[in-house]
Coordinates of N, CA, C and O in Angstrom, one line a residue:
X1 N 0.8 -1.2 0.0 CA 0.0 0.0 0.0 C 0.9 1.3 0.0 O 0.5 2.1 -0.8
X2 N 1.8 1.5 0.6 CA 2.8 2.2 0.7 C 3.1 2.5 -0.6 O 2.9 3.7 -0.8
X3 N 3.4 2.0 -1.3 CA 4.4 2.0 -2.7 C 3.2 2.6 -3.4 O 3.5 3.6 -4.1
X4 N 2.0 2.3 -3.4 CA 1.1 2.8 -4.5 C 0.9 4.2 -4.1 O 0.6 5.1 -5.0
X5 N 1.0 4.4 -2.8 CA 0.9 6.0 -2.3 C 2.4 7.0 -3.1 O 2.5 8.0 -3.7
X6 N 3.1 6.3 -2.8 CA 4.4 6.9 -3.1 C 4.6 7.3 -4.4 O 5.1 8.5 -4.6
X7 N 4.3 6.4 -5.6 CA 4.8 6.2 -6.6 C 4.0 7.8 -7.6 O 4.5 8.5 -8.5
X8 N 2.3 8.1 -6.6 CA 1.8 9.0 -7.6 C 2.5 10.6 -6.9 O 2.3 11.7 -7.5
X9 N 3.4 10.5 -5.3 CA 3.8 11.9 -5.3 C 5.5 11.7 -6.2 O 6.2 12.6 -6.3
X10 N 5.7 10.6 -6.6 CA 7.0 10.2 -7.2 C 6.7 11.0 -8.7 O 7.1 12.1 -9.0
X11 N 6.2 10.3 -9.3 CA 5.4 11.3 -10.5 C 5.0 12.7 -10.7 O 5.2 13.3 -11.7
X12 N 4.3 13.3 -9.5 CA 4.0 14.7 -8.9 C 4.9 15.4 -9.0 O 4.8 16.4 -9.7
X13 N 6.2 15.0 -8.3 CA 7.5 15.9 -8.2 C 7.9 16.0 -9.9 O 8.0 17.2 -10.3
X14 N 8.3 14.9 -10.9 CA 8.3 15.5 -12.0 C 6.9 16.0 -13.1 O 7.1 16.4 -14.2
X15 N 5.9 15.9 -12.7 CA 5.2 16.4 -13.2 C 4.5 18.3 -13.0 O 3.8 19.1 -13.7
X16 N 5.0 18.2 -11.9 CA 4.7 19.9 -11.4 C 6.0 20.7 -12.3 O 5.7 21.6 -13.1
X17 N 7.3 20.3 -12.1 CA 7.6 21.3 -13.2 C 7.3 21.6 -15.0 O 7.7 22.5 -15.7
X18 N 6.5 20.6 -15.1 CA 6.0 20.7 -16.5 C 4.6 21.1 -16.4 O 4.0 21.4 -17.5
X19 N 4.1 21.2 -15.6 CA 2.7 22.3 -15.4 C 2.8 23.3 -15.4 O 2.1 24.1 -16.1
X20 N 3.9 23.5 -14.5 CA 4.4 25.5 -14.5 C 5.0 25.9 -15.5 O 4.9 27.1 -15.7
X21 N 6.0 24.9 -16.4 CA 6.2 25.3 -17.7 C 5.2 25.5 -18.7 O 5.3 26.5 -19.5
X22 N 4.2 24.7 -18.9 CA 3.2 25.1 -19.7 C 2.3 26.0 -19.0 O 2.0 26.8 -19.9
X23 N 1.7 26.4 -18.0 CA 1.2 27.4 -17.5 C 1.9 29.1 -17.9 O 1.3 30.1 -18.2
X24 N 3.1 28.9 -17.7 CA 4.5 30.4 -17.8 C 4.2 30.7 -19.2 O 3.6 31.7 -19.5
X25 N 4.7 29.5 -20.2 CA 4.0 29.2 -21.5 C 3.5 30.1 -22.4 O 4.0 30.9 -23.2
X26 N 1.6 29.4 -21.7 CA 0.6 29.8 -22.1 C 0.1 31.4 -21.5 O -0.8 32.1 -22.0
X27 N 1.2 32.0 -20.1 CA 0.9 33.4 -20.5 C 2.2 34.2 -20.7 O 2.3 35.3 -20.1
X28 N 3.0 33.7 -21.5 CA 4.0 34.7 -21.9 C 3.8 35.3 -23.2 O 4.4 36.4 -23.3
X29 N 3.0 34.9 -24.5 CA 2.3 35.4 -25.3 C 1.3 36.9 -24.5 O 1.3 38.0 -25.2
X30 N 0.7 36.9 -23.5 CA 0.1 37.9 -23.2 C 0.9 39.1 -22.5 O 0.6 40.3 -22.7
X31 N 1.7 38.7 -21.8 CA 2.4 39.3 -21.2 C 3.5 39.8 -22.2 O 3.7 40.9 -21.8
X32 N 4.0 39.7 -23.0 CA 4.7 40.1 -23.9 C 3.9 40.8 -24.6 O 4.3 41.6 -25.4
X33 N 2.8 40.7 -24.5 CA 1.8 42.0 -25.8 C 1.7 43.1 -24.4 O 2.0 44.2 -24.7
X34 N 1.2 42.8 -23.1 CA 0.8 44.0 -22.5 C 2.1 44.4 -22.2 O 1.9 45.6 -22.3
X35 N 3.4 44.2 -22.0 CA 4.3 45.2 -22.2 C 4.7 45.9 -23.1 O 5.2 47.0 -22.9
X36 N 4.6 45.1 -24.5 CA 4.3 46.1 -25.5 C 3.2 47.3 -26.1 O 3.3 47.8 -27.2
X37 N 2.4 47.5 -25.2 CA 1.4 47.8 -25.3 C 1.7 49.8 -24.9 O 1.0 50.7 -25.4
X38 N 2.6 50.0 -23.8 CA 2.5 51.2 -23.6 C 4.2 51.7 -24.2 O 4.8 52.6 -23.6
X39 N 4.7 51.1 -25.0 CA 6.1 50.7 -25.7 C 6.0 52.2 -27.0 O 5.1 52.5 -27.7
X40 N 7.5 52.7 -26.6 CA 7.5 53.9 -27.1 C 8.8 53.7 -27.3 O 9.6 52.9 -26.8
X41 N 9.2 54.6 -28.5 CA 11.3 54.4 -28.9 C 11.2 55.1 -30.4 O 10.4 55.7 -31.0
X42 N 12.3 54.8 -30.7 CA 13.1 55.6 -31.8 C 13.8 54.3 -32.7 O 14.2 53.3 -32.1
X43 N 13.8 54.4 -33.6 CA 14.5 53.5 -34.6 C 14.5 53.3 -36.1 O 13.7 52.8 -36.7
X44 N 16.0 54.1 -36.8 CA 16.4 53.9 -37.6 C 16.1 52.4 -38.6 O 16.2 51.3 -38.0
X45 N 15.8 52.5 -39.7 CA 15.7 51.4 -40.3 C 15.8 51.8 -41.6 O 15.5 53.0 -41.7
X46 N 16.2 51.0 -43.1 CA 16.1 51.1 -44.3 C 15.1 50.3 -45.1 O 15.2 49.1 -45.0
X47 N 14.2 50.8 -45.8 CA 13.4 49.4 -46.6 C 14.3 49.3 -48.3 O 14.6 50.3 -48.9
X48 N 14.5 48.1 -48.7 CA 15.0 48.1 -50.1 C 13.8 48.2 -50.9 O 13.0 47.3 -50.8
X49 N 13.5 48.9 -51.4 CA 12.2 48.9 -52.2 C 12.6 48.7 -53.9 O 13.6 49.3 -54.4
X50 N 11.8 47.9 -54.3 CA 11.6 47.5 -55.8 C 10.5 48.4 -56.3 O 9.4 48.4 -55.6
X51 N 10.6 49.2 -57.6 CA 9.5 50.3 -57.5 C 8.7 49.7 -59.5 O 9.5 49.5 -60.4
X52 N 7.5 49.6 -59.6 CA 6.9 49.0 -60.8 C 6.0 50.2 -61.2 O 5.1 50.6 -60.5
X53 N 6.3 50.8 -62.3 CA 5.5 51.4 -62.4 C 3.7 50.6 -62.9 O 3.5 49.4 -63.0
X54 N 3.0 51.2 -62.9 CA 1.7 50.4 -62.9 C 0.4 51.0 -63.7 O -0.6 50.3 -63.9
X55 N 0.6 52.6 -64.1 CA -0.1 52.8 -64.9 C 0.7 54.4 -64.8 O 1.1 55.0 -63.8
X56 N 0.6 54.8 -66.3 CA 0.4 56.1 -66.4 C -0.1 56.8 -67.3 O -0.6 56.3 -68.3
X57 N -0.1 58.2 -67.1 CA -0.8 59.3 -67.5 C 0.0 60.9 -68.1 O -0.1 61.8 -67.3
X58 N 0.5 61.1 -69.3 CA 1.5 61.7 -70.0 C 0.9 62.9 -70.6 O -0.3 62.9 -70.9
X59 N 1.5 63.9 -70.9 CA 1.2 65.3 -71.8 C 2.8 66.1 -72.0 O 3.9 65.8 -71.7
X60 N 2.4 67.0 -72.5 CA 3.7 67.8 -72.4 C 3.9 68.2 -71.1 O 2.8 68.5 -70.5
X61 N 4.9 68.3 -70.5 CA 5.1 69.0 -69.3 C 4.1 68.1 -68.2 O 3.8 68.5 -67.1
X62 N 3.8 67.4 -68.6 CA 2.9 66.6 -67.2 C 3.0 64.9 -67.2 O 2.8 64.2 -68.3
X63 N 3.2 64.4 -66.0 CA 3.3 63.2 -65.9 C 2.5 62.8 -65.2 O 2.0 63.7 -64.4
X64 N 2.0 61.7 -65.0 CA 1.2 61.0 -63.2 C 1.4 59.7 -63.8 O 1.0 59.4 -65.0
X65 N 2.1 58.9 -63.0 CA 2.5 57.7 -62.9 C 1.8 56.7 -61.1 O 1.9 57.2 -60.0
X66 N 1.3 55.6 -61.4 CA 0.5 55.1 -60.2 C 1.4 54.0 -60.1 O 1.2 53.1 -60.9
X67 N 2.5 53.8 -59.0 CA 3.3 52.9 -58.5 C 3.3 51.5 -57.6 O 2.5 51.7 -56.7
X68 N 3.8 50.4 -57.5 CA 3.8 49.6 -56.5 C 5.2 49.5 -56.2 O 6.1 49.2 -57.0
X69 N 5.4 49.8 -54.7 CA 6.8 49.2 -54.5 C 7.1 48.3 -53.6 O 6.3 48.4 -52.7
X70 N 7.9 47.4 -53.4 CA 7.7 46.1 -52.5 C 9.1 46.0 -52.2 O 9.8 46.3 -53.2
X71 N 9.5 45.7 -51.1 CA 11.1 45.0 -50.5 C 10.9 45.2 -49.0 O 9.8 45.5 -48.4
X72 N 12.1 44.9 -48.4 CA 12.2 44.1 -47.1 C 12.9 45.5 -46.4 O 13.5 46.5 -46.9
X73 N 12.4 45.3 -45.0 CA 13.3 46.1 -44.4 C 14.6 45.7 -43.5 O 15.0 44.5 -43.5
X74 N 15.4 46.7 -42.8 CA 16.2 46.2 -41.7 C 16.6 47.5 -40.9 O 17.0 48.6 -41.2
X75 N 16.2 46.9 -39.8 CA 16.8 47.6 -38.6 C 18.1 48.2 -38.4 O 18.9 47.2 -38.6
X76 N 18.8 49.1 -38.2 CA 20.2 49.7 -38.4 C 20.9 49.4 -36.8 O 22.1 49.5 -36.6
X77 N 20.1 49.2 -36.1 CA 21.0 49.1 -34.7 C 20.4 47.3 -34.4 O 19.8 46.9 -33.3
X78 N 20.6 46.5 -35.4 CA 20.4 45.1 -35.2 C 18.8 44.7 -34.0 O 18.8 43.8 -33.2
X79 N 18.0 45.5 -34.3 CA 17.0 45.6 -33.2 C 16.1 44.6 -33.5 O 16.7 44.0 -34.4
X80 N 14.8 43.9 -33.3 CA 13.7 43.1 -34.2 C 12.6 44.4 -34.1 O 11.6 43.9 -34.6
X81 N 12.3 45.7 -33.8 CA 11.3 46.5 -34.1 C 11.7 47.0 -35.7 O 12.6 47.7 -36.0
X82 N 10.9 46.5 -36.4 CA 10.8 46.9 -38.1 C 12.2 46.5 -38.5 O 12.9 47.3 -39.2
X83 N 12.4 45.4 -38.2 CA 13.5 44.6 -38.8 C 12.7 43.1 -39.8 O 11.7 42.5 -39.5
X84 N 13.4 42.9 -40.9 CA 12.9 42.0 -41.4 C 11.6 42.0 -41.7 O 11.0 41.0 -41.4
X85 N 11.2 42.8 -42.2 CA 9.5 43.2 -42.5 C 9.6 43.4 -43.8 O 10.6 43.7 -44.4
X86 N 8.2 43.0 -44.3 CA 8.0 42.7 -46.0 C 7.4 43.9 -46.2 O 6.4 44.2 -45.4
X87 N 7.6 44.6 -47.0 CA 6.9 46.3 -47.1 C 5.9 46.2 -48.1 O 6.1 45.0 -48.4
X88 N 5.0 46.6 -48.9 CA 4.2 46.8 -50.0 C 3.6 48.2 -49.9 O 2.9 48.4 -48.9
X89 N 3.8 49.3 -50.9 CA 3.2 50.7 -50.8 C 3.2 50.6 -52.4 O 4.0 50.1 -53.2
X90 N 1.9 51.4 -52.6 CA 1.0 52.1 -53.4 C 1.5 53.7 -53.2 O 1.3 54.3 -52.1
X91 N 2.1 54.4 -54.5 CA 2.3 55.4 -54.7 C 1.5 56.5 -56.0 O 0.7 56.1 -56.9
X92 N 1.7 57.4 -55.8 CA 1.3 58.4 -57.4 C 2.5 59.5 -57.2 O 2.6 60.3 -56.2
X93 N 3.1 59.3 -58.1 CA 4.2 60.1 -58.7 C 3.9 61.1 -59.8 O 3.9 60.8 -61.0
X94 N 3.8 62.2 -59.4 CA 2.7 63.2 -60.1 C 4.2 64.7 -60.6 O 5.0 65.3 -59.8
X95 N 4.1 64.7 -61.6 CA 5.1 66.0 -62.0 C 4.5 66.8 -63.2 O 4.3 66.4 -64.3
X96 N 4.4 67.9 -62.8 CA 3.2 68.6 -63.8 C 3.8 70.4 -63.2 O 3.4 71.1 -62.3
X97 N 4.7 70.5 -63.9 CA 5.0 72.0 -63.9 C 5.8 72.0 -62.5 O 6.7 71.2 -62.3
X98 N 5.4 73.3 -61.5 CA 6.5 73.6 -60.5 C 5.8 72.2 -59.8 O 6.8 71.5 -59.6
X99 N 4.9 71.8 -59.4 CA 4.6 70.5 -58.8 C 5.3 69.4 -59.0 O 5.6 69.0 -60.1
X100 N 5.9 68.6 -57.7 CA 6.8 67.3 -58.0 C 6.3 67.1 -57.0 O 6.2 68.0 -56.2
X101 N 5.9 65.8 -56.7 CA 5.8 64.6 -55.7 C 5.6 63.2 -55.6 O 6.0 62.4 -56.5
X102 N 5.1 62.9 -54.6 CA 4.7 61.8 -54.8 C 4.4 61.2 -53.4 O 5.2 61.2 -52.5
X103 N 2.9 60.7 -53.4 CA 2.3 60.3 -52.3 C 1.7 58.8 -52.5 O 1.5 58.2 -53.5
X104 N 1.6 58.4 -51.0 CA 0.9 57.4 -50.7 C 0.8 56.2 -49.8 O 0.5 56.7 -48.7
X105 N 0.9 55.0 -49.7 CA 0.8 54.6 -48.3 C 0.5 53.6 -48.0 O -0.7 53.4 -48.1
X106 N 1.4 52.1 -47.4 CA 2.1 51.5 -47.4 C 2.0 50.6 -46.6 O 2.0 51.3 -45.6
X107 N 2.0 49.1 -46.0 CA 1.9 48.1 -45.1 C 2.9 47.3 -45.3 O 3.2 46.7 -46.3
X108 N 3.6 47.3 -44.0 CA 4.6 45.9 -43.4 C 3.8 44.9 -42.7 O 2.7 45.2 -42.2
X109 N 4.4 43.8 -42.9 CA 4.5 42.9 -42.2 C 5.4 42.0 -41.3 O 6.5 41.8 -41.8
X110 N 5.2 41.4 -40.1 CA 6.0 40.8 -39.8 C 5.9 39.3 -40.2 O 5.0 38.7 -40.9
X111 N 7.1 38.6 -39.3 CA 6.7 37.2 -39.9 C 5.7 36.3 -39.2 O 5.4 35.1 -39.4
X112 N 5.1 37.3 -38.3 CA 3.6 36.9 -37.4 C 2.5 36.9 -38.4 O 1.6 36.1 -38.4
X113 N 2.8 37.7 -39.3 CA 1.3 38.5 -40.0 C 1.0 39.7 -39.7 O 0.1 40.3 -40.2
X114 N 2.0 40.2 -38.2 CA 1.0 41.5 -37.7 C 1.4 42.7 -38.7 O 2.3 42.7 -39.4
X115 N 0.6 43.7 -38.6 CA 0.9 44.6 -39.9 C 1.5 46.1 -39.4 O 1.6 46.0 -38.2
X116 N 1.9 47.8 -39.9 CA 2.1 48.4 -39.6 C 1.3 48.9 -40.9 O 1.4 48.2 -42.0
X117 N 0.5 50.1 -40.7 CA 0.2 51.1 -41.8 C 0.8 52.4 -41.9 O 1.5 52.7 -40.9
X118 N 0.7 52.9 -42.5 CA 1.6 54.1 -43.2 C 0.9 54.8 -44.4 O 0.4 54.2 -45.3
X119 N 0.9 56.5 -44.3 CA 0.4 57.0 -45.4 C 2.1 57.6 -45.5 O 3.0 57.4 -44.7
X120 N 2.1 58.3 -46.6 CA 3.6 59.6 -47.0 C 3.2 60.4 -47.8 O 2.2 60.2 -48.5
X121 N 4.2 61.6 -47.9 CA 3.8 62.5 -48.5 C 5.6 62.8 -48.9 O 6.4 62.3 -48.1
X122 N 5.8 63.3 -49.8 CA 7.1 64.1 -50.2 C 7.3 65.4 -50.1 O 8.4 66.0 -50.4
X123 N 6.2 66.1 -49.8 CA 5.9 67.3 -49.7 C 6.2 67.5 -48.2 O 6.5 68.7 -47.9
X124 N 6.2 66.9 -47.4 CA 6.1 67.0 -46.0 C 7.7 66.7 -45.2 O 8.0 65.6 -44.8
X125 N 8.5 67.8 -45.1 CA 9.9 67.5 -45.0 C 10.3 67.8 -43.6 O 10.3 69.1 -43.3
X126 N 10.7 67.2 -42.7 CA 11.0 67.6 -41.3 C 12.4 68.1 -41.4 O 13.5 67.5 -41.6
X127 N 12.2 69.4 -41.1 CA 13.7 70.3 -41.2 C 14.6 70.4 -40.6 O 15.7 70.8 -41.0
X128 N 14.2 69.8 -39.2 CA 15.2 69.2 -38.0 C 15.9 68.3 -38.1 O 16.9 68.0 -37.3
X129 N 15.4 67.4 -39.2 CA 16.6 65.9 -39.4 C 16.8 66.0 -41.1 O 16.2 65.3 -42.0
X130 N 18.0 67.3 -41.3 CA 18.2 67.4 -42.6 C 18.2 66.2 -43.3 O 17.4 66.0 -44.2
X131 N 19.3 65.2 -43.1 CA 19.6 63.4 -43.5 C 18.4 63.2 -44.2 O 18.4 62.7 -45.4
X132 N 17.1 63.5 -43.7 CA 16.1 63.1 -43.8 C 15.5 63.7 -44.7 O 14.3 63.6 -44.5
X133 N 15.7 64.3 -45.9 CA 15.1 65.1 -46.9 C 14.1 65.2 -47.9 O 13.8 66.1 -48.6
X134 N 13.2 63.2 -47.8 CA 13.1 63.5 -48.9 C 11.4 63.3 -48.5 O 10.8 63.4 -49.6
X135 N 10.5 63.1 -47.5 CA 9.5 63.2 -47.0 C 9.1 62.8 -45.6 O 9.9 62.9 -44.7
X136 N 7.7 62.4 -45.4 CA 7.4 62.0 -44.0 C 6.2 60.7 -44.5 O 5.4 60.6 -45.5
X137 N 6.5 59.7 -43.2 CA 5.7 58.7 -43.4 C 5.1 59.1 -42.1 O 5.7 59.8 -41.3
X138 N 3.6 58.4 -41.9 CA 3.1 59.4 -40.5 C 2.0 57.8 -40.5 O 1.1 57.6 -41.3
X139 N 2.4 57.0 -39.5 CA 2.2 55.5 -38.9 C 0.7 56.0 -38.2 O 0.4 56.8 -37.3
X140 N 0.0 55.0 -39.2 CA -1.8 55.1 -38.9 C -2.2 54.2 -38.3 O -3.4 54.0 -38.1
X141 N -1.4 53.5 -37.9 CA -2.1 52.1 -37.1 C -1.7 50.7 -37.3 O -1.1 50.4 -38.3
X142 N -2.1 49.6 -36.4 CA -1.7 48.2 -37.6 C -2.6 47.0 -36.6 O -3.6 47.1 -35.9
X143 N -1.9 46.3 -36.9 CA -2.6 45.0 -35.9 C -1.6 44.1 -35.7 O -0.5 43.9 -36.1
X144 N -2.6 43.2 -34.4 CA -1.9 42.6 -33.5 C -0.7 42.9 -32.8 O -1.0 43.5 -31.8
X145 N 0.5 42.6 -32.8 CA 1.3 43.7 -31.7 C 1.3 44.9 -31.4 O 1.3 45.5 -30.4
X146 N 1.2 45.2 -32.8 CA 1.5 46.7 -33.4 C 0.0 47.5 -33.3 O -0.2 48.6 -33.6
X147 N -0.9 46.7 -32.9 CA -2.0 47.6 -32.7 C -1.8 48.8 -31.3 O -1.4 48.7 -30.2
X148 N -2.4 49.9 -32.1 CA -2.4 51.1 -31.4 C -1.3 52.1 -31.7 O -1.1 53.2 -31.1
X149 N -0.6 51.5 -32.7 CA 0.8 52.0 -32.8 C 0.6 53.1 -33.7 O -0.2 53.0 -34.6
X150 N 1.1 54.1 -33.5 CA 1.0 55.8 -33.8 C 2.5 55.9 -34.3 O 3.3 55.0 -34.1
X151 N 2.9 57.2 -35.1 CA 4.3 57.8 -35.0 C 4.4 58.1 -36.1 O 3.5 57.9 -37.0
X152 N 5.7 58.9 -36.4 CA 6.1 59.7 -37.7 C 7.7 59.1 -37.6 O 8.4 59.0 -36.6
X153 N 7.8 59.0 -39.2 CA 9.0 58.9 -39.9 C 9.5 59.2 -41.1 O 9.4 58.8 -42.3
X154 N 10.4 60.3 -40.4 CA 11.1 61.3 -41.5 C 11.9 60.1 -42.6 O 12.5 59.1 -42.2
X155 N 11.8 60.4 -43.8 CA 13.1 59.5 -44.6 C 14.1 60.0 -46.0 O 13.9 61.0 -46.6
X156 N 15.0 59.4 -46.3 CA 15.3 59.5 -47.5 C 15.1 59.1 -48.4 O 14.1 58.4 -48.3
X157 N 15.7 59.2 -49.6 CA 15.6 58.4 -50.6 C 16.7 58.4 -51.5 O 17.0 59.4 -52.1
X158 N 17.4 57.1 -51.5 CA 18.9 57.2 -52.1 C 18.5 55.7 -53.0 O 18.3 54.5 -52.8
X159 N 18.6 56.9 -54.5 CA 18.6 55.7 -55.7 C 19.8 54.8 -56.2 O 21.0 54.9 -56.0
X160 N 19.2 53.8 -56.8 CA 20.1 52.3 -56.8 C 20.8 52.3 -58.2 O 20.5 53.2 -58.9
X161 N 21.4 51.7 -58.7 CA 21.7 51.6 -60.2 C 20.1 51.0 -61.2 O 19.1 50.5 -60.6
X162 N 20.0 51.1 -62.0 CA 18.9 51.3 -62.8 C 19.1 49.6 -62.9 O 20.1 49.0 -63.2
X163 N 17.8 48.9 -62.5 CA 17.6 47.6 -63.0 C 17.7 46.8 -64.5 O 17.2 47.4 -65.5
X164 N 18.1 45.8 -64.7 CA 18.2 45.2 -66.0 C 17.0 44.9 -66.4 O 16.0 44.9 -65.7
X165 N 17.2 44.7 -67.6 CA 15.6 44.4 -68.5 C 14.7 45.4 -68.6 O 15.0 46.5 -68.0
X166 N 13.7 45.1 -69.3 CA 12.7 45.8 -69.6 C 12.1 46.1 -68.3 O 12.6 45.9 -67.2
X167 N 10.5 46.8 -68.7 CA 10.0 47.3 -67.9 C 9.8 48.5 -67.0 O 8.8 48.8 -66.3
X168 N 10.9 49.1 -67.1 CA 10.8 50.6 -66.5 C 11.0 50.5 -64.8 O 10.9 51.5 -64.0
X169 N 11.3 49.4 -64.4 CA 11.9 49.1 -62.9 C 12.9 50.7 -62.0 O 13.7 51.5 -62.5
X170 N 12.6 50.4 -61.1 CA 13.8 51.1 -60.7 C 13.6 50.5 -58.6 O 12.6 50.1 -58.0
X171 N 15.2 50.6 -58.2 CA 15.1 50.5 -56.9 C 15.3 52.0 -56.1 O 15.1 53.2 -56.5
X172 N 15.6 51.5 -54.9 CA 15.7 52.6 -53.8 C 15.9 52.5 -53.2 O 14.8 52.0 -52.8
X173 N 16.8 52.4 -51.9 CA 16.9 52.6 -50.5 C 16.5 53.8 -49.7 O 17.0 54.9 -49.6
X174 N 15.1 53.1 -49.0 CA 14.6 54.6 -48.1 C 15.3 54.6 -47.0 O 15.1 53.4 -46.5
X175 N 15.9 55.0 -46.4 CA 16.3 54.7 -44.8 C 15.1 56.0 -43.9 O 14.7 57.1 -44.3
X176 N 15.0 55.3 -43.0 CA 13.7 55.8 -42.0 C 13.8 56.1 -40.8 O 13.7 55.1 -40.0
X177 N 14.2 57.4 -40.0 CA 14.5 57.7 -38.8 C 13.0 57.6 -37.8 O 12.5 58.6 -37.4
X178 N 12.4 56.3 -37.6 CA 11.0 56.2 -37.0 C 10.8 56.4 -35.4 O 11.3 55.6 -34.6
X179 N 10.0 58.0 -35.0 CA 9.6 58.0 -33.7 C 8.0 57.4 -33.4 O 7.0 58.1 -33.7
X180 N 8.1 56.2 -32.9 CA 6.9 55.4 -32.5 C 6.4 55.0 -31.2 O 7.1 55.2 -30.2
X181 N 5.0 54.6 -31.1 CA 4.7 54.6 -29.7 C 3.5 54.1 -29.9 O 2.8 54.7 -30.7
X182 N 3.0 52.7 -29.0 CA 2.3 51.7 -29.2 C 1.1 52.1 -28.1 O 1.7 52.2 -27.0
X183 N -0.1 52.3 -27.9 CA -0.8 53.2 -26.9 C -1.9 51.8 -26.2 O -2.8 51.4 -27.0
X184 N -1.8 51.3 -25.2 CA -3.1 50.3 -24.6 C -4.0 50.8 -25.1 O -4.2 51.9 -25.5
X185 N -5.0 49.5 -24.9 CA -6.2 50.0 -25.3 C -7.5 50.5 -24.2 O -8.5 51.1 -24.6

């Protein structure tokens, strides 16, 4: 009788630490979102963007071209906030006399699925981070981690050698000085 009593706190003792391992587990997903949740910072990053053009619109002296551009990003200080993110933005590149710009606005992803939104403008130049010359991306929201996530980022735009083949391709390196901040809900 003894031995049958024994044998199930013999089992107990290795079985309690794999309860509290799956219990820690099952709330370290949560707990890693509520501290991200009131998460605020600064971070440099570059996206390689592949730019297609996708339709246009021509005259003398006037252009409007409607763009897709897609590539990856990376974090500059080896961080995982907007590191390794798949970018896709929708632009219009409009040049028609003293007018030049080009707007529009844009979704990462991570390799969660969670997303970041973004509109930009080229017209919109933050004068305090000269580096930064060539517009402003201004962070509309996203989901799952990143939900609630607000901020602006000033950027450049530093062109690539002109792609082979057809098609009218071109790249870019934006590099992105991003002040962000993730708000509970």
């Amino acid at each position: 009788m003894k031995k049958m009593l024994a044998a199930p706190t013999a089992n107990f003792a290795v079985v309690k630490p794999i309860l509290l391992s799956m219990a820690l587990a099952a709330l370290t997903p949560g707990m890693a979102r509520a501290e991200m949740m009131e998460k605020k910072g600064t971070t440099p990053y570059v996206t390689h963007f592949i730019f297609r053009p996708v339709q246009s619109l021509a005259a003398p002296g006037f252009s409007a071209t409607l763009l897709e551009a897609v590539g990856t990003t990376q974090n500059m200080k080896g961080e995982k906030m907007l590191d390794k993110m798949s970018a896709r933005c929708t632009a219009l590149s409009v040049d028609s006399g003293p007018k030049k710009y080009i707007d529009g606005a844009c979704v990462l992803a991570d390799a969660d699925g969670d997303k970041i939104f973004s509109t930009f403008d080229t017209r919109d130049v933050d004068k305090s981070q000269p580096a930064m010359s060539c517009g402003t991306h201004i962070i509309t929201g996203g989901t799952g981690k990143y939900a609630g996530i607000t901020g602006s980022e000033p950027f450049a735009c530093n062109a690539m050698p002109a792609l082979a083949g057809m098609g009218d391709y071109s790249a870019m390196d934006i590099p992105h000085n991003t002040s962000w901040e993730i708000k509970g809900k």
